[in-house]
């Protein structure tokens, strides 16, 4: 269930948000949608893959946290064990909202039914005593803006990848030290050979649009699959 409300100091002056990390706070997920603008920041920690939505006929990007539904191997002792988090995880329980017609300025909404809403007087304040945004809210608002802008810009990025056939299906069998096996299926990744073989004019076009960097960041991030396997092995179960 969700209960989205437009965030405002009159209604949410005493709102506090639970910090930390854990499945009980909504972090128990295997993957998370990301936007190309954050690939560079995320590529040092997470594998970046792509999925094709057959119904929408469109690609999206995601980062992997684990190998099975509900598994997040980056949660360690109530904290997020990585140098950064995807914006979509870091902004919870806030989100960008718009009017039904999609027009007008975006607004900060809050899901009042989210597990991060504190009801015990603890947690991080959203507004100060004067009703002004706290430093925490200002940081969240900045991430929401970047996420919103990134989603808006990603359509043309994925259209270019589709136009030049730069994504290919990817599947892998992951065998753990315990002998257990997990199969990654339904994903895509950047076809490095096709990218290399592009004509100079096309490469220049992709570079001018700012698309080459996220493509190479996605390729570089694939080394994190091995790191994710090692995280899984350290947990000592399949």
Short mmCIF file of C-alpha atoms in Angstrom, two decimals:
data_model
loop_
_atom_site.label_atom_id
_atom_site.label_comp_id
_atom_site.label_asym_id
_atom_site.label_seq_id
_atom_site.Cartn_x
_atom_site.Cartn_y
_atom_site.Cartn_z
CA UNK A 1 0.00 0.00 0.00
CA UNK A 2 1.11 3.56 -0.65
CA UNK A 3 -0.16 6.84 0.70
CA UNK A 4 1.39 9.61 -1.39
CA UNK A 5 1.06 13.17 -0.11
CA UNK A 6 2.53 16.42 -1.38
CA UNK A 7 5.24 17.33 1.10
CA UNK A 8 4.62 20.62 2.90
CA UNK A 9 5.72 22.05 6.27
CA UNK A 10 2.18 22.72 7.45
CA UNK A 11 1.19 19.07 7.24
CA UNK A 12 4.57 17.40 7.75
CA UNK A 13 6.40 19.71 10.13
CA UNK A 14 7.13 16.96 12.64
CA UNK A 15 7.92 14.29 10.05
CA UNK A 16 10.99 12.20 10.75
CA UNK A 17 12.65 9.57 8.58
CA UNK A 18 14.26 6.36 9.79
CA UNK A 19 17.90 6.08 8.69
CA UNK A 20 20.02 2.96 8.41
CA UNK A 21 19.57 0.05 6.03
CA UNK A 22 17.66 -3.20 6.21
CA UNK A 23 14.94 -5.30 4.61
CA UNK A 24 12.47 -3.88 7.11
CA UNK A 25 13.18 -0.39 5.71
CA UNK A 26 12.47 -1.33 2.09
CA UNK A 27 16.04 -2.24 1.13
CA UNK A 28 15.37 -5.95 0.64
CA UNK A 29 15.45 -5.89 -3.16
CA UNK A 30 17.60 -7.73 -5.68
CA UNK A 31 17.94 -4.80 -8.09
CA UNK A 32 17.09 -1.16 -8.57
CA UNK A 33 16.35 1.02 -11.59
CA UNK A 34 19.04 3.59 -12.36
CA UNK A 35 19.53 6.34 -14.93
CA UNK A 36 22.51 6.81 -17.28
CA UNK A 37 23.54 10.03 -15.55
CA UNK A 38 24.51 8.06 -12.43
CA UNK A 39 26.38 5.21 -14.16
CA UNK A 40 29.78 6.79 -13.50
CA UNK A 41 29.09 7.10 -9.78
CA UNK A 42 27.70 3.57 -9.46
CA UNK A 43 30.11 1.68 -11.71
CA UNK A 44 32.71 1.30 -8.95
CA UNK A 45 30.31 -0.71 -6.77
CA UNK A 46 27.52 -2.42 -8.71
CA UNK A 47 27.02 -4.41 -11.94
CA UNK A 48 24.97 -2.28 -14.36
CA UNK A 49 22.70 -4.30 -16.64
CA UNK A 50 19.75 -3.59 -18.92
CA UNK A 51 16.27 -5.05 -19.26
CA UNK A 52 13.78 -4.92 -22.10
CA UNK A 53 10.13 -4.32 -21.25
CA UNK A 54 8.19 -6.12 -23.96
CA UNK A 55 4.94 -4.40 -23.07
CA UNK A 56 6.40 -0.89 -23.14
CA UNK A 57 8.81 -1.84 -25.94
CA UNK A 58 11.58 -0.01 -24.13
CA UNK A 59 14.88 -0.65 -22.34
CA UNK A 60 15.76 0.41 -18.83
CA UNK A 61 18.93 0.12 -16.74
CA UNK A 62 19.37 -1.44 -13.33
CA UNK A 63 22.03 -2.38 -10.82
CA UNK A 64 22.19 -5.77 -9.15
CA UNK A 65 22.33 -6.16 -5.37
CA UNK A 66 21.93 -9.93 -5.25
CA UNK A 67 21.06 -13.09 -7.13
CA UNK A 68 17.57 -13.94 -5.94
CA UNK A 69 14.37 -12.00 -5.20
CA UNK A 70 14.57 -9.95 -2.01
CA UNK A 71 18.33 -10.38 -1.63
CA UNK A 72 20.47 -7.29 -1.06
CA UNK A 73 24.07 -8.28 -0.36
CA UNK A 74 25.03 -4.65 0.33
CA UNK A 75 23.14 -4.58 3.64
CA UNK A 76 25.60 -5.26 6.47
CA UNK A 77 24.74 -4.81 10.14
CA UNK A 78 22.07 -2.17 9.62
CA UNK A 79 24.11 -0.10 7.18
CA UNK A 80 24.63 0.11 3.43
CA UNK A 81 28.07 -1.39 2.71
CA UNK A 82 29.05 0.66 -0.34
CA UNK A 83 30.46 4.09 -1.08
CA UNK A 84 27.24 5.22 -2.76
CA UNK A 85 23.62 4.22 -3.30
CA UNK A 86 21.46 4.55 -6.39
CA UNK A 87 19.31 7.66 -6.22
CA UNK A 88 16.12 5.59 -6.32
CA UNK A 89 17.12 3.87 -3.07
CA UNK A 90 18.62 6.92 -1.35
CA UNK A 91 15.53 9.13 -1.77
CA UNK A 92 13.01 6.76 -0.18
CA UNK A 93 10.32 7.47 1.06
CA UNK A 94 10.24 10.55 -1.19
CA UNK A 95 9.38 10.68 -4.88
CA UNK A 96 8.68 13.16 -7.63
CA UNK A 97 5.03 13.90 -8.32
CA UNK A 98 3.20 15.84 -11.01
CA UNK A 99 -0.30 16.86 -11.86
CA UNK A 100 -2.42 14.24 -13.62
CA UNK A 101 -1.95 15.92 -16.98
CA UNK A 102 1.83 15.82 -16.53
CA UNK A 103 2.07 19.59 -16.85
CA UNK A 104 3.41 22.12 -14.39
CA UNK A 105 6.36 21.95 -12.03
CA UNK A 106 7.33 18.73 -10.31
CA UNK A 107 6.61 18.39 -6.61
CA UNK A 108 8.17 16.43 -3.77
CA UNK A 109 5.78 13.73 -2.58
CA UNK A 110 6.18 11.45 0.41
CA UNK A 111 4.77 7.97 0.89
CA UNK A 112 3.37 8.11 4.40
CA UNK A 113 2.94 4.33 4.47
CA UNK A 114 6.61 3.65 3.76
CA UNK A 115 8.61 1.75 6.38
CA UNK A 116 11.05 4.66 6.71
CA UNK A 117 8.40 6.95 8.19
CA UNK A 118 9.29 7.22 11.88
CA UNK A 119 6.39 7.06 14.31
CA UNK A 120 8.37 6.96 17.58
CA UNK A 121 9.85 10.47 17.61
CA UNK A 122 13.23 9.17 16.41
CA UNK A 123 14.79 9.64 13.00
CA UNK A 124 16.00 12.51 10.83
CA UNK A 125 13.93 15.67 10.74
CA UNK A 126 12.54 16.83 7.40
CA UNK A 127 11.73 20.40 8.49
CA UNK A 128 13.28 22.54 11.22
CA UNK A 129 11.36 24.38 13.94
CA UNK A 130 10.75 27.28 11.56
CA UNK A 131 9.26 25.05 8.88
CA UNK A 132 12.31 25.32 6.65
CA UNK A 133 13.77 22.35 4.80
CA UNK A 134 16.42 20.53 6.82
CA UNK A 135 19.84 19.81 5.27
CA UNK A 136 18.64 16.22 4.87
CA UNK A 137 15.60 17.29 2.85
CA UNK A 138 17.71 19.63 0.72
CA UNK A 139 20.00 16.72 -0.12
CA UNK A 140 17.03 14.48 -0.96
CA UNK A 141 15.48 17.20 -3.13
CA UNK A 142 18.74 17.47 -5.07
CA UNK A 143 18.76 13.72 -5.69
CA UNK A 144 15.10 13.76 -6.70
CA UNK A 145 15.83 16.50 -9.21
CA UNK A 146 18.77 14.57 -10.65
CA UNK A 147 16.70 11.39 -10.82
CA UNK A 148 13.79 13.14 -12.52
CA UNK A 149 16.07 14.83 -15.05
CA UNK A 150 17.85 11.53 -15.64
CA UNK A 151 14.62 9.68 -16.37
CA UNK A 152 13.52 12.39 -18.79
CA UNK A 153 16.82 12.22 -20.66
CA UNK A 154 17.12 8.43 -20.69
CA UNK A 155 14.55 7.87 -23.44
CA UNK A 156 16.83 9.27 -26.14
CA UNK A 157 19.81 7.41 -24.70
CA UNK A 158 18.04 4.06 -24.98
CA UNK A 159 16.68 4.99 -28.41
CA UNK A 160 20.27 5.51 -29.60
CA UNK A 161 21.34 2.15 -28.19
CA UNK A 162 18.44 0.50 -29.97
CA UNK A 163 19.09 2.40 -33.21
CA UNK A 164 22.67 1.12 -33.40
CA UNK A 165 21.88 -2.31 -31.93
CA UNK A 166 24.32 -1.86 -29.05
CA UNK A 167 22.60 -4.10 -26.49
CA UNK A 168 22.67 -7.88 -26.58
CA UNK A 169 20.95 -10.54 -24.43
CA UNK A 170 22.96 -11.74 -21.46
CA UNK A 171 22.60 -14.74 -19.18
CA UNK A 172 25.03 -16.37 -16.78
CA UNK A 173 25.20 -19.28 -14.37
CA UNK A 174 26.71 -18.26 -11.05
CA UNK A 175 28.19 -21.15 -9.05
CA UNK A 176 28.93 -20.49 -5.39
CA UNK A 177 31.52 -22.07 -3.11
CA UNK A 178 28.70 -24.11 -1.56
CA UNK A 179 27.92 -25.65 -4.94
CA UNK A 180 24.63 -23.80 -5.20
CA UNK A 181 23.90 -22.23 -8.57
CA UNK A 182 22.00 -19.10 -9.53
CA UNK A 183 21.06 -18.27 -13.10
CA UNK A 184 20.88 -14.68 -14.29
CA UNK A 185 18.48 -14.49 -17.22
CA UNK A 186 16.45 -11.83 -18.98
CA UNK A 187 19.16 -9.18 -18.96
CA UNK A 188 21.06 -7.30 -21.66
CA UNK A 189 24.50 -5.73 -21.72
CA UNK A 190 26.48 -3.48 -24.05
CA UNK A 191 27.94 -5.31 -27.05
CA UNK A 192 31.52 -4.08 -26.89
CA UNK A 193 32.45 -5.38 -30.35
CA UNK A 194 29.59 -3.50 -32.00
CA UNK A 195 30.43 -0.37 -30.07
CA UNK A 196 34.06 -0.56 -31.23
CA UNK A 197 33.03 -1.15 -34.82
CA UNK A 198 30.82 1.93 -35.10
CA UNK A 199 31.71 4.41 -37.81
CA UNK A 200 33.58 7.52 -36.61
CA UNK A 201 30.60 9.75 -37.44
CA UNK A 202 28.31 7.65 -35.23
CA UNK A 203 30.85 7.61 -32.41
CA UNK A 204 31.10 11.38 -32.68
CA UNK A 205 27.32 11.63 -32.52
CA UNK A 206 27.17 9.46 -29.38
CA UNK A 207 30.02 11.38 -27.79
CA UNK A 208 28.39 14.76 -28.53
CA UNK A 209 25.15 13.52 -26.94
CA UNK A 210 27.03 12.38 -23.81
CA UNK A 211 26.23 8.72 -24.39
CA UNK A 212 29.69 7.19 -24.75
CA UNK A 213 30.66 7.68 -21.12
CA UNK A 214 27.66 5.80 -19.64
CA UNK A 215 28.17 3.03 -22.20
CA UNK A 216 31.77 2.52 -21.13
CA UNK A 217 30.83 2.86 -17.46
CA UNK A 218 28.28 0.06 -17.90
CA UNK A 219 30.95 -2.11 -19.51
CA UNK A 220 33.45 -1.37 -16.74
CA UNK A 221 30.87 -2.17 -14.07
CA UNK A 222 30.61 -5.81 -15.17
CA UNK A 223 33.73 -6.57 -13.13
CA UNK A 224 31.51 -6.09 -10.08
CA UNK A 225 29.65 -9.33 -10.85
CA UNK A 226 32.63 -11.23 -9.46
CA UNK A 227 32.65 -9.00 -6.38
CA UNK A 228 28.94 -9.70 -5.89
CA UNK A 229 29.62 -13.45 -6.01
CA UNK A 230 32.29 -13.00 -3.35
CA UNK A 231 29.82 -11.10 -1.18
CA UNK A 232 27.39 -14.00 -1.58
CA UNK A 233 30.06 -16.55 -0.68
CA UNK A 234 30.99 -14.62 2.48
CA UNK A 235 27.41 -14.99 3.67
CA UNK A 236 28.02 -18.72 3.72
CA UNK A 237 24.74 -19.86 2.22
CA UNK A 238 23.37 -20.57 -1.24
#
